[in-house]
Coordinates of C-alpha atoms in Angstrom, one line a residue:
X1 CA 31.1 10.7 196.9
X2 CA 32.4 14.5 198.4
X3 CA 31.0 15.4 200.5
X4 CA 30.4 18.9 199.3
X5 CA 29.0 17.2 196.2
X6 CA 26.9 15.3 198.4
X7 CA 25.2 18.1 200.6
X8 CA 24.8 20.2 197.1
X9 CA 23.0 17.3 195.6
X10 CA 20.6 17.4 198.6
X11 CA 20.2 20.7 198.9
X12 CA 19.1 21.1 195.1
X13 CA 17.0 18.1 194.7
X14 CA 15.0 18.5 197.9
X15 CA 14.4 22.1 198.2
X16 CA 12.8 23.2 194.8
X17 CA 10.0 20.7 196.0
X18 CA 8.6 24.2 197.1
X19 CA 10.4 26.7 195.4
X20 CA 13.3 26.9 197.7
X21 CA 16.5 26.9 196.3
X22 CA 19.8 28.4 196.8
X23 CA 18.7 31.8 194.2
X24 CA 17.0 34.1 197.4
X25 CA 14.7 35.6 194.6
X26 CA 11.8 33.3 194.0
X27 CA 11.9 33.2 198.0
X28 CA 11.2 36.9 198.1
X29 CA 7.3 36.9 198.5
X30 CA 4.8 38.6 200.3
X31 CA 2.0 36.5 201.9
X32 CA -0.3 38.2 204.1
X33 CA -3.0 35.4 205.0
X34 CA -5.4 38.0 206.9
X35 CA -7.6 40.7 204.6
X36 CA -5.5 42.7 201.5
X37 CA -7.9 45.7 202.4
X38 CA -8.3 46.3 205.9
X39 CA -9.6 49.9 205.7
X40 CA -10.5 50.8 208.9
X41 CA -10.4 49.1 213.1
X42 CA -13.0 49.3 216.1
X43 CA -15.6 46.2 217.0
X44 CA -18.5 48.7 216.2
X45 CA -17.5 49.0 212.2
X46 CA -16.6 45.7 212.1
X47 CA -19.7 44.6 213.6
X48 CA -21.1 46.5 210.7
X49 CA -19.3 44.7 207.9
X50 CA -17.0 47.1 207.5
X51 CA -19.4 49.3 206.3
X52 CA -18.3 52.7 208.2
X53 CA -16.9 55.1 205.7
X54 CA -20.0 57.6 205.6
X55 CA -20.5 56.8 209.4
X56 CA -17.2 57.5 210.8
X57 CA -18.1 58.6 214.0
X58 CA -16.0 57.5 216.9
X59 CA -12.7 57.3 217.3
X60 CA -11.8 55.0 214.5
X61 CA -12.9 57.4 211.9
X62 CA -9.2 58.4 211.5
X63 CA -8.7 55.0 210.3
X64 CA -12.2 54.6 208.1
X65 CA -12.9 58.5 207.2
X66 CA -11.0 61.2 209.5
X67 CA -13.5 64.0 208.0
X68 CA -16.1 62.2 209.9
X69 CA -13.8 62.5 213.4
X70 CA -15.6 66.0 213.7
X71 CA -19.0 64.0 215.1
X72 CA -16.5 63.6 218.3
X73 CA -18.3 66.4 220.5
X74 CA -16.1 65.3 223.9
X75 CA -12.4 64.4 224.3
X76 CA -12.7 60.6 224.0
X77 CA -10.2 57.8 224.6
X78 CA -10.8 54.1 222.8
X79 CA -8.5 50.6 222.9
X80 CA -9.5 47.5 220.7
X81 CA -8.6 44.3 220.8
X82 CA -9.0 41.6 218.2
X83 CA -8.8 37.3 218.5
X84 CA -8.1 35.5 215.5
X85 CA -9.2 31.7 214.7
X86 CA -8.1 30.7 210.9
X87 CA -7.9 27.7 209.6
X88 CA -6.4 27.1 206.2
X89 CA -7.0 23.5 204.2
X90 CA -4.1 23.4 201.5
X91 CA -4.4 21.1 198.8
X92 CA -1.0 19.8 196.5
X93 CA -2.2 18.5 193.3
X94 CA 0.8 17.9 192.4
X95 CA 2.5 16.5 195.4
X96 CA -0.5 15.1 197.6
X97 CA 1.4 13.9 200.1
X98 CA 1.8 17.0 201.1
X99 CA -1.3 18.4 201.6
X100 CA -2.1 19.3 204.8
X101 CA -4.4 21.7 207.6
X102 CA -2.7 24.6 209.0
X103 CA -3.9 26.4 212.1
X104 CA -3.3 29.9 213.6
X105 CA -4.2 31.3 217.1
X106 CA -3.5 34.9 217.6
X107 CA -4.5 38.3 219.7
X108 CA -3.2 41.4 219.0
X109 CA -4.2 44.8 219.8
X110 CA -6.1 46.1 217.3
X111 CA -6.5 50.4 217.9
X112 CA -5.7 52.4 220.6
X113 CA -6.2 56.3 220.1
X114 CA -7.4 59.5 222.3
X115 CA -9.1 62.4 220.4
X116 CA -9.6 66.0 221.3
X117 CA -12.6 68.6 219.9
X118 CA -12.0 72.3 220.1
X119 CA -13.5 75.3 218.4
X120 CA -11.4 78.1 216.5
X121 CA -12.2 80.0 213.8
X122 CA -15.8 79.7 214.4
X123 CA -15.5 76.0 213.2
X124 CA -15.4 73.0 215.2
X125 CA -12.1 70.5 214.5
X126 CA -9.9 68.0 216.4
X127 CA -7.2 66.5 216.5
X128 CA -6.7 62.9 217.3
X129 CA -3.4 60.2 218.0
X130 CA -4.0 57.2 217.0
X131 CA -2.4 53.3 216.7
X132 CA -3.8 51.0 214.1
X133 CA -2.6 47.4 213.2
X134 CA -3.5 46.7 209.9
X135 CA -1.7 44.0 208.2
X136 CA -0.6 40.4 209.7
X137 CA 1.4 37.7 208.7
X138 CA 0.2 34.7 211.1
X139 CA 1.0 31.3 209.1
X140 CA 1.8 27.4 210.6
X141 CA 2.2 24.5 208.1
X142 CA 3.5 21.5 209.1
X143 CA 3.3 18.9 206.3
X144 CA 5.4 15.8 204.8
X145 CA 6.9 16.0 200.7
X146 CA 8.4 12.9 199.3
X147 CA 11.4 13.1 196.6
X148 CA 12.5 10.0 194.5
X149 CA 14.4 10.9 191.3
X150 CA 17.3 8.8 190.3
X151 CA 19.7 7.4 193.1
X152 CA 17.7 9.9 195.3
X153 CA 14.8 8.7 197.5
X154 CA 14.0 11.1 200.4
X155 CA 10.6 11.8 203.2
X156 CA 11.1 15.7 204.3
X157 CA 9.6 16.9 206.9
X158 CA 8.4 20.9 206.2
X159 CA 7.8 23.3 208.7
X160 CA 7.4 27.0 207.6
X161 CA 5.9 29.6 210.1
X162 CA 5.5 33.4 209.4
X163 CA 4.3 35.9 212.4
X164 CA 4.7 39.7 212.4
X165 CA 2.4 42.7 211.7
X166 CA 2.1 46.1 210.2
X167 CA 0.8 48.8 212.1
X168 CA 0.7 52.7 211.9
X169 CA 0.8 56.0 214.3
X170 CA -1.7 58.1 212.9
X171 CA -2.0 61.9 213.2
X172 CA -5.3 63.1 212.8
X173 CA -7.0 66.6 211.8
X174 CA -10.4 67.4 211.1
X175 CA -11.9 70.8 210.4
X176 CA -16.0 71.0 210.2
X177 CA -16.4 73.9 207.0
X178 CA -19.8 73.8 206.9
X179 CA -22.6 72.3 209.2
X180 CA -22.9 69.8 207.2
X181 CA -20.0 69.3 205.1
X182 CA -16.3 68.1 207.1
X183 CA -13.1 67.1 205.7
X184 CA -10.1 65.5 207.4
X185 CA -6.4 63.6 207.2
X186 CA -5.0 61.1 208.8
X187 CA -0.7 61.0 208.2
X188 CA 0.1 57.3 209.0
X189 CA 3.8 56.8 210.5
X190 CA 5.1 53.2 209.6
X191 CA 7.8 52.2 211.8
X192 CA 8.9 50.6 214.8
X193 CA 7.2 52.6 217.2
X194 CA 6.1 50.2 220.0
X195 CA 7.4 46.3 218.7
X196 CA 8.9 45.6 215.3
X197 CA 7.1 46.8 212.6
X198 CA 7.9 43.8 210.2
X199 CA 7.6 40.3 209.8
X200 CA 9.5 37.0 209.7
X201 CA 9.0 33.5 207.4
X202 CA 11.0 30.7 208.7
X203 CA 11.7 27.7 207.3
X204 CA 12.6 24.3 208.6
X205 CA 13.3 20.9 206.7
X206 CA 14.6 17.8 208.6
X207 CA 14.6 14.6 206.1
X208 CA 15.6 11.4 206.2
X209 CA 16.5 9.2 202.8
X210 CA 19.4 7.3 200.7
X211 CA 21.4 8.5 198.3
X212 CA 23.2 6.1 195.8
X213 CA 22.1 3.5 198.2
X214 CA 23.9 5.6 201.1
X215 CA 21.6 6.2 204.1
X216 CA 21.6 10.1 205.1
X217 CA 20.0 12.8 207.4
X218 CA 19.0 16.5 206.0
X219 CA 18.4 19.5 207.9
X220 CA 18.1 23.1 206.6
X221 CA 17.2 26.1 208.7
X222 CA 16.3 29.3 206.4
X223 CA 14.9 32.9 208.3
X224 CA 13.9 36.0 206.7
X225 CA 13.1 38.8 208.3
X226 CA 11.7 42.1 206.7
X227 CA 11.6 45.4 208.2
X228 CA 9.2 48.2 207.0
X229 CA 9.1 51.7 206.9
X230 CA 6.7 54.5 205.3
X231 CA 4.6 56.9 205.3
X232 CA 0.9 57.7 203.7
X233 CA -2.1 59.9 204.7
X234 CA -6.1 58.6 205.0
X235 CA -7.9 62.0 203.3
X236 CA -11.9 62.3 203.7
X237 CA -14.7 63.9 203.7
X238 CA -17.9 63.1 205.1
X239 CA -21.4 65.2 203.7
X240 CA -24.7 65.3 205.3
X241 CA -26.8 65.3 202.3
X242 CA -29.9 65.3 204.3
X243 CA -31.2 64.8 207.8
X244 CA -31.6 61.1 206.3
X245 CA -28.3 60.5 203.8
X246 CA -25.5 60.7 203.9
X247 CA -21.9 60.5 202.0
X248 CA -18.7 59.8 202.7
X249 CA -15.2 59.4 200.7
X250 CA -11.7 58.2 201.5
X251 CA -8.4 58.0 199.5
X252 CA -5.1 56.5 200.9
X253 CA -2.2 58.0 198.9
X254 CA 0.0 55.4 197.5
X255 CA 3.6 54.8 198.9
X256 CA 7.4 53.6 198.7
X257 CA 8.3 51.6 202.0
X258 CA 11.9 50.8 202.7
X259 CA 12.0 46.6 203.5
X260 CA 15.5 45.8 205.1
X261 CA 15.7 42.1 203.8
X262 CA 17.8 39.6 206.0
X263 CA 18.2 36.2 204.9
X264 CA 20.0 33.9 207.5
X265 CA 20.6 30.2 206.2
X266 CA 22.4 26.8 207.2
X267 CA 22.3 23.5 206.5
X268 CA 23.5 19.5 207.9
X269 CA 24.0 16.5 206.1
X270 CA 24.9 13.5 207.5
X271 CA 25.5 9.9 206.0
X272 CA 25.0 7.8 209.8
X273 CA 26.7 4.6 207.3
X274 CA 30.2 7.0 206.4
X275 CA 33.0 8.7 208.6
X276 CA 34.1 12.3 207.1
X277 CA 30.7 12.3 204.6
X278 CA 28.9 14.7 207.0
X279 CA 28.8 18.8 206.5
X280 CA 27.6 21.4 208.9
X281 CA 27.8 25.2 207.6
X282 CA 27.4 27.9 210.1
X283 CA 24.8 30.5 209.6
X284 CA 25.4 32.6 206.9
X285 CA 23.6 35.9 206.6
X286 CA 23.0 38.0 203.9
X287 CA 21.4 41.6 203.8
X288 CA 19.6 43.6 200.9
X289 CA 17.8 46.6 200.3
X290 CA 14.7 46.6 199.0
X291 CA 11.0 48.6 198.1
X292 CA 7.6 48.2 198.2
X293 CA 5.4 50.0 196.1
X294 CA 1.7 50.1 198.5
X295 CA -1.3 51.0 195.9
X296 CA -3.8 54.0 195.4
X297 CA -6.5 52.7 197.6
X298 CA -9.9 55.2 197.8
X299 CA -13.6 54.3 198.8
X300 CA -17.4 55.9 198.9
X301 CA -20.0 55.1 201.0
X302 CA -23.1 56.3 201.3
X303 CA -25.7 55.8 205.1
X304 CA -29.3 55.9 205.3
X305 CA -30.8 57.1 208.8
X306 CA -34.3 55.6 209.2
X307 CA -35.0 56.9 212.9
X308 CA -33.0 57.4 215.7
X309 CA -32.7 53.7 216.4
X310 CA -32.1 52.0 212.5
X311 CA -29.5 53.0 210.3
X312 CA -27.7 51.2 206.9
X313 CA -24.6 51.8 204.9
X314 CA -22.8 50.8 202.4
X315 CA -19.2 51.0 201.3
X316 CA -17.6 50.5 197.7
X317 CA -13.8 50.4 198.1
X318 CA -11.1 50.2 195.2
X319 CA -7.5 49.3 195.3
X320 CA -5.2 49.5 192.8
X321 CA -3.0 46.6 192.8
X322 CA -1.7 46.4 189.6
X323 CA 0.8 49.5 191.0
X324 CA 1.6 46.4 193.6
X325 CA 5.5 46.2 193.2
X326 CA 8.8 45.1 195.3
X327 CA 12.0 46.1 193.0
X328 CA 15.4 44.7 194.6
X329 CA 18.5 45.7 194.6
X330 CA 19.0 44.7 190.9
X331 CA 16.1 47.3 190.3
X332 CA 13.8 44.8 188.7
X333 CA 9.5 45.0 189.4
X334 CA 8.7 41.8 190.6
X335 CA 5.2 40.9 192.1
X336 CA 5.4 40.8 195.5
X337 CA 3.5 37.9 195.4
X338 CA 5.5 35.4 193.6
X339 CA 8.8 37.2 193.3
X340 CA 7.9 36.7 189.3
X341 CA 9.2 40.1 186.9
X342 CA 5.8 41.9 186.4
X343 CA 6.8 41.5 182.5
X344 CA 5.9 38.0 183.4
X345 CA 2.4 38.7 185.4
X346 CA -0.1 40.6 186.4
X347 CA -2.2 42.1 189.7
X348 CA -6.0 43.1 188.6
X349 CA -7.6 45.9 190.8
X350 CA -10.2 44.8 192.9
X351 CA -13.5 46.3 194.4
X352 CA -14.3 46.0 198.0
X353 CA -18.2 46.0 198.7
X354 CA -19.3 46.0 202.3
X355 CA -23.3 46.4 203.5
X356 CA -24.2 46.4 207.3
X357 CA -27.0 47.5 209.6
X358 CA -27.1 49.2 213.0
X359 CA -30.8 48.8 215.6
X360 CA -30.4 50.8 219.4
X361 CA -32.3 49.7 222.2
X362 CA -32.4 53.1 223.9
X363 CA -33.6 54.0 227.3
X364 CA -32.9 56.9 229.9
X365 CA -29.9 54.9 231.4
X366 CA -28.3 52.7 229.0
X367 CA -28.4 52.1 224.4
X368 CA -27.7 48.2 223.2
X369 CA -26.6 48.0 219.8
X370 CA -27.4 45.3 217.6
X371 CA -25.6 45.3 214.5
X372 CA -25.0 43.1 211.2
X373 CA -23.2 43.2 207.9
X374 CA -22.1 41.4 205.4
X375 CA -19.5 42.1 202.5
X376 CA -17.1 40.7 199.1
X377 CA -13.2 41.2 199.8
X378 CA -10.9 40.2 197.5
X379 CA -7.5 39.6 197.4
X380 CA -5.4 40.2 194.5
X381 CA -3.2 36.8 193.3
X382 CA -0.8 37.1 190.1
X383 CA -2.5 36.5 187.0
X384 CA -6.1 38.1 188.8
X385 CA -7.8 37.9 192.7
X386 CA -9.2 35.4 195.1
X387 CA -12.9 36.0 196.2
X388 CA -13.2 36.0 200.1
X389 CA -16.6 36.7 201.7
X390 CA -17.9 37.5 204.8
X391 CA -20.2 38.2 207.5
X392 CA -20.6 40.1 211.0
X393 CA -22.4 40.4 213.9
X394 CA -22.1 43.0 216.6
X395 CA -23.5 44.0 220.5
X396 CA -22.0 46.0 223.1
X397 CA -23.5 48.6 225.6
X398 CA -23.4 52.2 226.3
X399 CA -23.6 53.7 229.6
X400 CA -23.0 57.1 230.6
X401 CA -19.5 58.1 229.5
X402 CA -18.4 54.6 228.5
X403 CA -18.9 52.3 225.6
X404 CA -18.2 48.6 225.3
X405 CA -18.7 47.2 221.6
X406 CA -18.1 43.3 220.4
X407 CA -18.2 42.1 217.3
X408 CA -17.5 38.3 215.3
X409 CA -17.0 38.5 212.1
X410 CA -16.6 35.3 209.3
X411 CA -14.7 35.4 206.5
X412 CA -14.1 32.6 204.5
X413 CA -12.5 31.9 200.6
X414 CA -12.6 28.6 199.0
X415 CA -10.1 27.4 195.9
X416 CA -7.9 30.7 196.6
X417 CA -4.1 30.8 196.6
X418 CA -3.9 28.8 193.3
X419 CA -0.9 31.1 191.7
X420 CA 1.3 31.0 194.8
X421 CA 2.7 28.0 194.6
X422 CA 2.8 26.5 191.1
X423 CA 5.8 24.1 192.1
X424 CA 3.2 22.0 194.3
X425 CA -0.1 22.9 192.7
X426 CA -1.4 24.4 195.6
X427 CA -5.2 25.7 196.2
X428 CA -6.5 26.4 199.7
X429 CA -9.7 26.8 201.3
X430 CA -9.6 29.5 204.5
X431 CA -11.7 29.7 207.0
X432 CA -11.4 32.7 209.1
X433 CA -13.0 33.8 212.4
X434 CA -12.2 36.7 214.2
X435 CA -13.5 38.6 217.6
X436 CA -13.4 42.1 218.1
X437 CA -13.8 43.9 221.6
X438 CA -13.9 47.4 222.2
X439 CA -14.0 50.1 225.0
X440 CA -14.5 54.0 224.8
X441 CA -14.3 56.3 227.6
X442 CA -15.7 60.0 227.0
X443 CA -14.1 62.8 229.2

């Protein structure tokens, strides 16, 4: 046999196991295993559920609601970071062998921002710079697929790993117009400010089989890297309906971001039994242009001040993923998702919903938060959306000028991911945890 013929043979047979063969466009996929809809950063709103929209009043408010920045009354500086535990059990119906736990470990920062309240105009305003990570890519599955079809019989070994994150420099403006009625906007910069603003799937297979009886060895080494650009602006408004209630509203304006696509791929076959039957290809890289259509996304919430020390909210967030979209250069939609034509699918909206509570311990010296939430987040999957859920809990401590918030926060989905990968049947339960740690310093 060639060997051309041979390593083709291989390649083809082996690959589509997962949907990976030599046409790049079923490969083009966005998978972003951590929340579709993270609206806003800071341990306190997480600690909270998420539920921050008509609160909005540190820092992060240019992330959640930047009409409720106004709240600031001193120049304030704030840095979060964030662990993250997940765990993700991934079932093959249709190739068992296969299934498999995969395990992430990761800590990233998580905001970073300093804020500054003036007075002109007989109004109070500020202004505000801010850094906010809000997408991430972190993936590891190691797992075993076994091929035997016709004079083929082959054991591969798959590893595919994704890291990378999204993040944003915000520029923030808020503007009190009445005493009790603010508005603000948030312009969010996407682009390789401080690391890479991107991410990167890699994937390995090294098997081991026989071929027409022939013994052989398969390696196949495939990278893609995506870098993203845009930009979008966070506008809200927050409205103290009484001393007791009140309202607040944010819309993120939908977007084009630029994705710089490189595919870099190679491949070895080697038959240990035959001289001159082995191939080796150097890398090869190809490039390609490509955009990503980011949804309408816009949210209400509405906060109920008991006292002083006991406070509720509650947040109702929409996004709009059926205007979800990567066209290529051959100007097709596809879903980001699956690489399918949207012709052949379809993203449903989905509705965020978000509940948390907030109790201070105050004294003369020091306030201890305790905090709780709880909330529905799901994540839109071709042909509808995956139901995650989750819950929070949050402490910290404020003395004097500075305030220290934590925050651990659940989330968990069970039989999600089941239009990702027809080819394998695949369905996953995820469990997530994550821990949030915050410090604010008032000037």
């Amino acid at each position: 046999m060639p060997n051309r013929l041979a390593a083709w043979m291989l390649l083809t047979l082996t690959c589509p196991a997962l949907g990976w063969a030599a046409n790049p466009v079923p490969d083009s996929r966005l998978e972003i295993p951590s929340s579709f809809n993270p609206v806003g950063s800071g341990a306190r709103a997480l600690g909270m559920g998420g539920a921050f929209i008509p609160v909005a009043d540190d820092a992060t408010a240019a992330s959640w609601n930047p009409g409720g920045l106004v709240q600031l009354e001193k120049p304030e500086i704030s840095i979060v970071g964030a662990g993250l535990w997940r765990t993700e059990d991934n079932h093959f119906a249709l190739r068992p062998e296969g299934s498999h736990q995969g395990d992430v470990n990761a800590t990233r920062l998580n905001y970073l921002s300093a804020s500054y309240p003036f007075k002109a105009l007989d109004r109070n305003m500020i202004l505000s710079l801010n850094y906010q990570n809000l997408f991430e890519f972190d993936r590891d599955w190691k797992f075993p697929l076994h091929t035997a079809s016709g004079a083929l019989d082959t054991t591969d070994q798959h590893h595919y790993t994704q890291d990378g994150a999204l993040y944003a420099l915000g520029l923030a403006y808020a503007v009190q117009i009445t005493p009790a009625f603010s508005v603000g906007a948030t312009l969010n910069l996407w682009d390789d400010w401080f690391q890479d603003n991107g991410w990167q799937q890699r994937y390995r297979i090294d098997g081991a089989g026989t071929l027409g009886g022939q013994s052989f060895l398969l390696h196949r080494d495939k990278t893609e890297d995506y870098a993203f650009r845009g930009r979008n602006a966070n506008l809200g408004f927050l409205w103290q309906l009484t001393s007791q209630w009140t309202l607040g509203g944010v819309i993120k304006t939908p977007f084009d971001a630029d994705i710089r696509h490189r595919i870099t791929e190679s491949y070895q076959v080697q038959f240990p039994e035959q001289s001159g039957f082995d191939v080796t290809t150097d890398p090869t890289t190809s490039r390609q242009d490509e955009t990503l259509r980011m949804p309408l996304a816009y949210g209400l919430g509405l906060a109920y001040r008991h006292n002083d020390r006991l406070s509720f909210a509650v947040d109702l967030y929409r996004t709009e993923w059926s205007q979800f979209s990567l066209t290529g250069a051959d100007g097709v939609k596809r879903s980001p998702l699956s690489g399918h034509p949207l012709s052949d699918t379809r993203l449903d909206d989905t509705l965020w919903v978000r509940a948390g509570v907030e109790y201070l311990t105050i004294t003369d010296n020091y306030v201890i938060p305790l905090r709780a939430g709880l909330f529905y987040d799901p994540a839109p999957a071709d042909g509808g959306h995956d139901d995650f859920y989750g819950l929070s809990l949050g402490t910290g401590l404020g003395y004097q000028r500075f305030i220290f918030d934590l925050a651990y926060q659940y989330r968990w989905g069970n039989h999600v991911g089941t239009a990702s990968l027809p080819q394998v049947g695949l369905s996953q339960d995820i469990s997530e945890h994550r821990l949030y740690a915050s410090l604010i310093v008032h000037f």
